[in-house]
Tab-separated table of C-alpha atoms in Angstrom:
chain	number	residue	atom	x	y	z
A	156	UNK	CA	47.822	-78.051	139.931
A	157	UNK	CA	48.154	-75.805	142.691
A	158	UNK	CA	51.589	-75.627	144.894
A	159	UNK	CA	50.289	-76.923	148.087
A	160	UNK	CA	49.150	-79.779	146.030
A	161	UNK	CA	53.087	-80.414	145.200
A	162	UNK	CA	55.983	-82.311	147.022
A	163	UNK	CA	59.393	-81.484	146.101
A	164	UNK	CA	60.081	-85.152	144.946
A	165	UNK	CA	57.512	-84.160	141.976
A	166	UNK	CA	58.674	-80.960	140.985
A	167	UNK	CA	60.684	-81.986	137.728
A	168	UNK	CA	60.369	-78.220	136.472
A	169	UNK	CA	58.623	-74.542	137.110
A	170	UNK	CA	55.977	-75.256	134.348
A	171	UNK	CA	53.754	-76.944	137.303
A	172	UNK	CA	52.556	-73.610	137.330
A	173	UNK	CA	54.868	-71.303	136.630
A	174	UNK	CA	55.670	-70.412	132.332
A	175	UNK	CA	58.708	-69.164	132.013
A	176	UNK	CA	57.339	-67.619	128.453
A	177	UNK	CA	55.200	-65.403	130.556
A	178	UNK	CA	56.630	-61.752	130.502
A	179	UNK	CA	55.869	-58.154	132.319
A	180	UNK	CA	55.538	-54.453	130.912
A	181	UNK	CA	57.905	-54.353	134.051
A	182	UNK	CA	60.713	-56.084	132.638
A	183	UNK	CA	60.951	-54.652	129.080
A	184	UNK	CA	62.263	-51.318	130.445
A	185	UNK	CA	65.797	-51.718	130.010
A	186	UNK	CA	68.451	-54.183	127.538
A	187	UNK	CA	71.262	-54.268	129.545
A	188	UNK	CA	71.831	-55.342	132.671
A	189	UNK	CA	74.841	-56.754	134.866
A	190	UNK	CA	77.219	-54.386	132.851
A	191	UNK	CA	80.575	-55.008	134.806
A	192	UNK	CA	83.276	-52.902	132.721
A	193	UNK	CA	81.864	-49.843	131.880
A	194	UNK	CA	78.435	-49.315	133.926
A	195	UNK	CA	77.980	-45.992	135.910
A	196	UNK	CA	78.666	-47.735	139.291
A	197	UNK	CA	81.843	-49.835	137.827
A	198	UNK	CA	84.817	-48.634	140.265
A	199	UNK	CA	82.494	-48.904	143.154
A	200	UNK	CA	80.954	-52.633	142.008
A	201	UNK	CA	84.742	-53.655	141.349
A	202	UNK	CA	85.907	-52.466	144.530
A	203	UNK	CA	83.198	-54.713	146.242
A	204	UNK	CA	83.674	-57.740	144.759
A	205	UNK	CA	87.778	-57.334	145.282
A	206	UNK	CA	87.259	-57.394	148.899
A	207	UNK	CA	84.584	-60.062	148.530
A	208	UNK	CA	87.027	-62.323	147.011
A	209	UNK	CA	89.887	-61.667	148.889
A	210	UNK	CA	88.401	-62.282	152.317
A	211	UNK	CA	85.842	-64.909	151.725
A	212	UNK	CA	87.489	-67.883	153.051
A	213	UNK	CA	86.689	-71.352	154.559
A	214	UNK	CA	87.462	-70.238	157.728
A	215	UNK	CA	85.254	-66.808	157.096
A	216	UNK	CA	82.070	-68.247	156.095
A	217	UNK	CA	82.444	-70.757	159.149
A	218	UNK	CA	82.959	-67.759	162.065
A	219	UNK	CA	80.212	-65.815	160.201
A	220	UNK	CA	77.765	-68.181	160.143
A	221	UNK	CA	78.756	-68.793	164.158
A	222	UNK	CA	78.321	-65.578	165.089
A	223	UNK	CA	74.776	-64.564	163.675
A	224	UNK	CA	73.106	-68.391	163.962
A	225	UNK	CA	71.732	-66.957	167.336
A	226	UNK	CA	69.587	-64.329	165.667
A	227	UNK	CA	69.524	-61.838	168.348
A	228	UNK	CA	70.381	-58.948	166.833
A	229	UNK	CA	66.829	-57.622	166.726
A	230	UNK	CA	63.219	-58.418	167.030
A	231	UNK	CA	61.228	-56.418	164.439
A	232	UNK	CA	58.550	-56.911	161.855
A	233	UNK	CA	59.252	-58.038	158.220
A	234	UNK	CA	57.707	-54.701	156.887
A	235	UNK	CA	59.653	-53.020	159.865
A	236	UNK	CA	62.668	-55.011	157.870
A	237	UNK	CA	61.607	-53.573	154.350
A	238	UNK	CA	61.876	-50.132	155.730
A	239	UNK	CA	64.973	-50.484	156.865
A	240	UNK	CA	65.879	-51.359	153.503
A	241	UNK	CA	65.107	-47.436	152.969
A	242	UNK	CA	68.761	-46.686	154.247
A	243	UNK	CA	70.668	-49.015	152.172
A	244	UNK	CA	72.496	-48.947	148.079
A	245	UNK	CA	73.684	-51.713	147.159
A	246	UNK	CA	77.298	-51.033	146.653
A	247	UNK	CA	77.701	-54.082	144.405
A	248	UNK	CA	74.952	-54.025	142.041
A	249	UNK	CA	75.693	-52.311	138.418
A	250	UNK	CA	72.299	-51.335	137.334
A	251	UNK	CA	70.659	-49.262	139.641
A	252	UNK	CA	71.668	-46.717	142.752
A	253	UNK	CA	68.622	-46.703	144.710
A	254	UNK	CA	67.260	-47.980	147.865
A	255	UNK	CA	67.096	-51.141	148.476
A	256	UNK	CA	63.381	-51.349	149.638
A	257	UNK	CA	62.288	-49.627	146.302
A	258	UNK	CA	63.824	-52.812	144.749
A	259	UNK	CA	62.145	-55.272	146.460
A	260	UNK	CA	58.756	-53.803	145.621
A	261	UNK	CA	59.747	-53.733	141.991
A	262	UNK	CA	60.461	-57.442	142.014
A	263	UNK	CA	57.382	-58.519	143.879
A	264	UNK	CA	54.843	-56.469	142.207
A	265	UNK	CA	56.191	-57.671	138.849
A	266	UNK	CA	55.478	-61.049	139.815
A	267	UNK	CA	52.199	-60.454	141.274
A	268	UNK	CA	51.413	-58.749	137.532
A	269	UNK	CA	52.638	-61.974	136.054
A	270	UNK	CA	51.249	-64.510	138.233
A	271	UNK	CA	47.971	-63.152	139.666
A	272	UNK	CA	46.691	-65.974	140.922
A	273	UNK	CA	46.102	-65.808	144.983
A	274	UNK	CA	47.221	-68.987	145.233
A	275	UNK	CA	50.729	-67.963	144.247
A	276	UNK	CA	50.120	-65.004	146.638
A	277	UNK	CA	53.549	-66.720	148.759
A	278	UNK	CA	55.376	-65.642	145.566
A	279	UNK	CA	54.552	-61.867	145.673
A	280	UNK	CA	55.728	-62.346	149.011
A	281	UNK	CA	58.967	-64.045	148.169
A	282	UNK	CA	59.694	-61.200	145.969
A	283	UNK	CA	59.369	-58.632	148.592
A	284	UNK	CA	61.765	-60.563	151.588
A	285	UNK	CA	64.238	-62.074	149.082
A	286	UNK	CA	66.948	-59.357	150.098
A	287	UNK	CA	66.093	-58.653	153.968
A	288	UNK	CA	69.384	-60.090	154.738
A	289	UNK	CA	71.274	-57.311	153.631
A	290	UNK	CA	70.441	-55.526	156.833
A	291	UNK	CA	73.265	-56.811	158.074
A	292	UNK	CA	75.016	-53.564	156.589
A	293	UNK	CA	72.882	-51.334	158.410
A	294	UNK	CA	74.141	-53.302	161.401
A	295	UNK	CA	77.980	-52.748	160.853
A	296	UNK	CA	78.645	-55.720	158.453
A	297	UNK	CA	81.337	-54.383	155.446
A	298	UNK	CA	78.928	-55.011	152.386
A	299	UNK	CA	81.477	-57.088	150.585
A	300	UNK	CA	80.130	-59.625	153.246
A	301	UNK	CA	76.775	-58.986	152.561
A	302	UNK	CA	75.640	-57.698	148.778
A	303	UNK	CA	76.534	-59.391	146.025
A	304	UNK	CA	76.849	-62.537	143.920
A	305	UNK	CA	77.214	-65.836	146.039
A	306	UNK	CA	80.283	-68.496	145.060
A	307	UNK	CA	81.327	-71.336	146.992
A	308	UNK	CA	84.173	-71.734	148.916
A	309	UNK	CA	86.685	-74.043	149.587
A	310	UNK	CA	86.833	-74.742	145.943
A	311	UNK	CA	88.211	-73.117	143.219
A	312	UNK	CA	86.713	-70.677	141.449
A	313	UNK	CA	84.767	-71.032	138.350
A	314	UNK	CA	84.948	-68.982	135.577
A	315	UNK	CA	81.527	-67.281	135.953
A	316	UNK	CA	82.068	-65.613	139.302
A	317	UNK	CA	82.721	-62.237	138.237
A	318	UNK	CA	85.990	-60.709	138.017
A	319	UNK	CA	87.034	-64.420	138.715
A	320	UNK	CA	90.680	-63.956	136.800
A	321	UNK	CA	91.659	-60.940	138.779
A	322	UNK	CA	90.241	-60.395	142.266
A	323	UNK	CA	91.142	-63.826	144.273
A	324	UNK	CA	94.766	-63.918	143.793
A	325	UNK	CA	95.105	-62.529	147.386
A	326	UNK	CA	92.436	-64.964	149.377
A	327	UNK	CA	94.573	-67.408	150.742
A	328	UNK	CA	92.060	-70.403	150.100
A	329	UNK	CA	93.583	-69.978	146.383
A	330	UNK	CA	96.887	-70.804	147.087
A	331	UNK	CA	95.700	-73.929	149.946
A	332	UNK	CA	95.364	-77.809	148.561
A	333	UNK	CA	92.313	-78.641	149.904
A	334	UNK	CA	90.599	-76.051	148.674
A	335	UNK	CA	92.681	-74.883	145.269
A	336	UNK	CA	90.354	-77.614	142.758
A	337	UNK	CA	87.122	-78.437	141.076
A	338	UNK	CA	86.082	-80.061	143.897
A	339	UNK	CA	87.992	-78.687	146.978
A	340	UNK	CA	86.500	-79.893	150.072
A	341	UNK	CA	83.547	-81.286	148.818
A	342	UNK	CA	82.240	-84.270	146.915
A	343	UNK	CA	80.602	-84.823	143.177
A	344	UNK	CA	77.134	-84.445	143.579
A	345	UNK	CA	76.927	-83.582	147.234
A	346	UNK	CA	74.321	-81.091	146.931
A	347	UNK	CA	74.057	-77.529	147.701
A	348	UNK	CA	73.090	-77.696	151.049
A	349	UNK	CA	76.498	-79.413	151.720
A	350	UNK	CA	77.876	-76.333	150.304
A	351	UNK	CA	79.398	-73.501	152.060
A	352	UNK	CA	78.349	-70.278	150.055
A	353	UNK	CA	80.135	-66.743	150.701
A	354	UNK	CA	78.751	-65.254	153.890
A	355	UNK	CA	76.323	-62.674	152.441
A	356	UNK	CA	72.201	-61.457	152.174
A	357	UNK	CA	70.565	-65.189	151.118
A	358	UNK	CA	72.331	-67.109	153.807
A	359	UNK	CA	70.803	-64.787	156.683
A	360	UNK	CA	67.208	-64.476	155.702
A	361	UNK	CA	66.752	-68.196	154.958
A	362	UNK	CA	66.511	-69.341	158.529
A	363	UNK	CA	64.325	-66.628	159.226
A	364	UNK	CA	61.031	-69.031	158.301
A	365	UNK	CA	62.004	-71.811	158.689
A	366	UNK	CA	60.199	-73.451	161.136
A	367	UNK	CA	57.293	-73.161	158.072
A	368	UNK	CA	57.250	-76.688	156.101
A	369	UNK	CA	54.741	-76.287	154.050
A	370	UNK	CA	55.881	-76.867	149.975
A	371	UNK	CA	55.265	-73.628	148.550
A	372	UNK	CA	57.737	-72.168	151.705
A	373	UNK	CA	60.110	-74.513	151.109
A	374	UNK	CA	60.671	-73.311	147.546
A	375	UNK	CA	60.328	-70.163	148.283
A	376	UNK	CA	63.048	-70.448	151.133
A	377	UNK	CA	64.875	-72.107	148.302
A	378	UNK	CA	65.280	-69.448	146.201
A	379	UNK	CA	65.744	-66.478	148.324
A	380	UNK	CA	68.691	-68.841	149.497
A	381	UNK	CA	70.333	-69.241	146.030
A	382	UNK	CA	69.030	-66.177	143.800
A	383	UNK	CA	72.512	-64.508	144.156
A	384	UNK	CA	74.580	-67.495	143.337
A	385	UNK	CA	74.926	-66.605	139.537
A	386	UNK	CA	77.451	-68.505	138.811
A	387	UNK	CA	75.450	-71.234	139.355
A	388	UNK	CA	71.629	-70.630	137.878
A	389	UNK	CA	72.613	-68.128	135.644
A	390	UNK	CA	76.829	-68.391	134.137
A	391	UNK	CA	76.069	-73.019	134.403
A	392	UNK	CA	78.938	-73.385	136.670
A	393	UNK	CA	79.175	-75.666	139.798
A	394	UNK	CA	76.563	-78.162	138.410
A	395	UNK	CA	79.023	-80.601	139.836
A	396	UNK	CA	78.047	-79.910	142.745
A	397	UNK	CA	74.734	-80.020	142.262
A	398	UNK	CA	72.114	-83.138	143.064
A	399	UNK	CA	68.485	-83.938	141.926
A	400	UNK	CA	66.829	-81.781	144.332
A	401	UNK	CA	68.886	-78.956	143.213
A	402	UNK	CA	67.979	-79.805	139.693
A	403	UNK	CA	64.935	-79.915	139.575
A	404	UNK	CA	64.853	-76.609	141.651
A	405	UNK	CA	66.676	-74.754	139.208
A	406	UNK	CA	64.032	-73.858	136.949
A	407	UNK	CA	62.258	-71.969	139.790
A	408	UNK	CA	65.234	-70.120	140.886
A	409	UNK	CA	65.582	-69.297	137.197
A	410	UNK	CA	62.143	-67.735	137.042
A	411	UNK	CA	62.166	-65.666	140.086
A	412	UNK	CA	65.877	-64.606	138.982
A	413	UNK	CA	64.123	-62.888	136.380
A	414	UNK	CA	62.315	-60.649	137.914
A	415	UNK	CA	64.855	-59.919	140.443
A	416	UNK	CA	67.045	-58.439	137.710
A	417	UNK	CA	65.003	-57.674	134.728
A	418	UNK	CA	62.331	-55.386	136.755
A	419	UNK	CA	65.542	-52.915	138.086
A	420	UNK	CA	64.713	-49.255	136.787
A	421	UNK	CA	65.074	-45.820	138.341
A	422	UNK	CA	61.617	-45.280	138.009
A	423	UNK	CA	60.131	-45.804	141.926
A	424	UNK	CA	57.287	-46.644	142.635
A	425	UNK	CA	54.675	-45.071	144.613
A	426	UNK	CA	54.984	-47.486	147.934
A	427	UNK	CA	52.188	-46.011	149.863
A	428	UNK	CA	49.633	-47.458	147.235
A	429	UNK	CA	51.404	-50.767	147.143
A	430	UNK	CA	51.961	-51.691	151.219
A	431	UNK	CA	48.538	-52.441	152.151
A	432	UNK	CA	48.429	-56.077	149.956
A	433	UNK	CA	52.196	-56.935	151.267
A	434	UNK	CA	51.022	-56.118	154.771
A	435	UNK	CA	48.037	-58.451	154.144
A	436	UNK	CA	50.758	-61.084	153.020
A	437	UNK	CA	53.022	-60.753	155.576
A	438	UNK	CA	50.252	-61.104	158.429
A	439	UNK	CA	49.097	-64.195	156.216
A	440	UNK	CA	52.164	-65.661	156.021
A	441	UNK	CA	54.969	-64.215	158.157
A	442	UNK	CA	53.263	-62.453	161.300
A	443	UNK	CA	54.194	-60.970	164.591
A	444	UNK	CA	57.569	-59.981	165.437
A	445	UNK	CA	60.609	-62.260	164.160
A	446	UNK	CA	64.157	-62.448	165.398
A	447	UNK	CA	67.297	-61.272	163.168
């Protein structure tokens, strides 16, 4: 069954027609990965999240969200994006201390090795945009509120967000009743839409295409939006939260999470042989110039 041929009510797991058994030459390269206490990056990665978790509020997701929903900071192409991508390390990430760009080729050409198929062509492409948003720090944005795993506010934290026992005691959210329990501000099962996410990369790119309905974008939207909220698909926290829809997405956002991490290696690629078939996917699927 292809993915066009799906609706969202009928998507009970990935195995539709993605395996999760299926593996890449890619993704055998390293072990280790997400190595928070002693990786080569740790005082810089620790620093990050600190300053995530002190001033990701409520109140700080809200004016955020406010302040870039125009999207009129630029008008480029999304391979105009990926280049920018060229200029930025992500200052949170433990594994790796390249460019950001190099990344998202890794990711999307180790799906395209796993999943051939031209009709999952969209997910090449999803692997290649799924961290666009974090040119916000090229644009002036701290990267604590941009890089980085996503956690909910305006309830307390769970144990899986990292450094959870020692980086929120100064956020005042912590210490504020409607916000200090399982639940917070927000009610069993309300879904993750209804959830107010730390300001960062997934929340920016989302709305970006949008306007696109079709399934396969949909899920794809779905999870560039949540592939940094570890705590959730990855650590099991926050299923609470969670409904059906989210549920039955998680299996996809499990499989793409995959390759986001497990394909991270200092070995670049050679981009100038692998541009032509994402430029072929982006004027397929995402042409012309977009607003950021």
């Amino acid at each position: 069954m292809l993915v066009n041929e799906l609706h969202l009510s009928k998507m009970s797991d990935a195995s539709y027609i993605i395996r999760p058994e299926a593996t890449s030459s890619k993704m055998d390269q390293k072990t280790e990965y997400r190595n928070y206490e002693d990786g080569l990056q740790t005082e810089r990665v620790c620093k990050t999240y600190h300053q995530m978790h002190t001033f990701q509020t409520v109140d700080y997701v809200k004016k955020k969200r406010e302040e870039f929903s125009p999207f009129s900071r630029a008008r480029m192409t999304l391979m105009e994006a990926v280049g920018l991508l060229d200029k930025l390390v992500d200052e949170s990430d433990p594994d790796i201390d390249i460019p950001n760009s190099f990344h998202g080729y890794q990711t999307a050409d180790a799906i395209r090795e796993v999943y051939p198929h031209q009709a999952l062509d969209w997910f090449h492409l999803v692997g290649l945009l799924h961290d666009l948003g974090k040119v916000l720090a090229l644009w002036g944005e701290p990267q604590w509120s941009v890089v980085g795993d996503t956690f909910p506010v305006g309830c307390f934290p769970q144990k899986s967000v990292i450094y959870h026992s020692t980086s929120f005691e100064e956020n005042p959210d912590i210490k504020d009743p409607r916000y200090n329990t399982l639940y917070g501000m927000y009610a069993p099962c309300c879904g993750l839409d209804n959830v107010l996410l730390s300001w960062g990369h997934d929340g920016r790119i989302n709305p970006m295409t949008s306007p696109v309905k079709e399934t396969k974008y949909l899920l794809g939207m779905y999870m560039v939006r949540f592939h940094s909220f570890y705590p959730w698909h990855t650590g099991g926290d926050y299923d609470h939260l969670c409904n059906e829809q989210d549920r039955r997405m998680l299996p996809w956002v499990k499989e793409f999470s995959k390759f986001d991490l497990y394909t991270k290696c200092e070995d670049l690629p050679d981009i100038s042989t692998m541009r032509p078939y994402y430029e072929s996917l982006v004027a397929k699927y995402c042409p012309g110039v977009l607003c950021w």
